[in-house]
Structure formats: C-alpha cells, structure tokens
Amino acid sequence: MKVFINPGHAPGGIPDPGAVNPVTGTRECDIAAQAGRLLANYLTAAGIEIKALQSDDLGEVCAASNEWGADVFISLHCNAFNGIARGTETLYKSFNGQRLAGFIQSQIIRSVNTVDRGSKLRDGLWVLNGTDAVAVLVELAFIDNMEDLKLLKTQLDKLVRAIARGITDYQTA
Ligand SMILES: [Zn+2]
C-alpha cells in the first residue's frame, strides 16, 4: 500500500502558516510538519510505502499524489475556532474515505484524551476532491484552545501512532 502524507499549509509557514495560537504563537504548519514526520516513520516501520509533501499549492499536492499512484491520502491539520471549541475530527468525502476515517478516528479516541467530534462528510475540500486515492483529512485538535494545544505538544506522538494504526486497520479490513 502507498500512503501519501500531506502536512497542511506551507513548510516553515511561508507564505501560509495556517492557524496560530494567539497566546503561544504555535503554528499549525509546524505541528502538521512534525506529525507528518512521525507518521512517515510509523508507516515505514509497518512496511508501508510513503511519500510526503507539505505545500500551500494544493494543486501541486493533489498532482503529486495522483502521479505517484497513492492508494491512501492523509492530510494533517489543526482546527481553530473561538478558543473554546476542542476535539479531534476526521473528514472524508468518498465511501472508502468514510471507512478509513472511521478506523483513524476510533484509534485516536482510544489512545488520547480528546473530545470525539467524529468523522464527517465534507464536500468542499480541495485535497479530498482533487485526489484519486482514498482520502481523509485529520483535524488533530484545536490549536487555539489551550487544553488541545497541550495535547498537541505533549501527546502528538501518541496521536500520530493512533493514525498509523487506523491506516493499518483499514489496510487489513
Ligand atoms: Zn489547516
């Protein structure tokens, strides 16, 4: 199985850092990049072929995944809303995307103490619409919520290991 990993937004935050925690300045692009590196390691260790690309050019991201012939496409992001909302959700568009999202979401909920916002159908997301692979977008946590930020800072490894298990669950289901 070939898994394409897309950490959200631009590497190093230029020109697009994604969401930023207003208190600490923690940037979504950096959390996503770190999560992407961890995920690449866990999937490689599980014998899965991976390719990763972080870019604010989503056309480039989709083309790279499609040209490579990815079976699975995982985009990694952090949510932001009003500082109060928190939790983890996995977004999908296709039938198999829904299955994959379900495996990932339930592994995450079993692994870390987060609010389960569920897996959700999303129609308007470029990376879900433009990729041929079975695609999901994981919103790891709300970067603008201080409890969720703590989760991202102290339990990212656990969270990402859960995503990797969700992918292998999908592979063997
Ligand atoms: Zn994002």
CSV table of C-alpha atoms in Angstrom, one decimal, residues 5 9 19 26 32 35 38 49 69 85 103-104 112 116 121 129 141 149 152 158:
chain,number,residue,atom,x,y,z
A,5,ILE,CA,1.1,12.3,3.6
A,9,HIS,CA,-0.1,24.6,4.9
A,19,ALA,CA,-3.9,28.7,12.2
A,26,THR,CA,2.4,27.9,18.0
A,32,ALA,CA,1.5,19.4,10.9
A,35,ALA,CA,3.0,15.0,12.8
A,38,LEU,CA,6.2,10.9,12.8
A,49,GLU,CA,5.5,2.9,1.2
A,69,GLY,CA,-0.5,6.5,-7.7
A,85,ALA,CA,-14.1,24.5,20.9
A,103,PHE,CA,-10.7,3.5,11.7
A,104,ILE,CA,-8.5,6.5,12.3
A,112,VAL,CA,-5.6,10.1,23.8
A,116,ASP,CA,-14.6,12.9,19.9
A,121,LEU,CA,-18.5,14.2,5.3
A,129,ASN,CA,-11.9,16.5,-4.2
A,141,ALA,CA,-7.0,19.2,17.7
A,149,LEU,CA,-2.6,22.8,22.5
A,152,LEU,CA,-0.6,18.6,20.6
A,158,LYS,CA,0.6,9.0,20.6
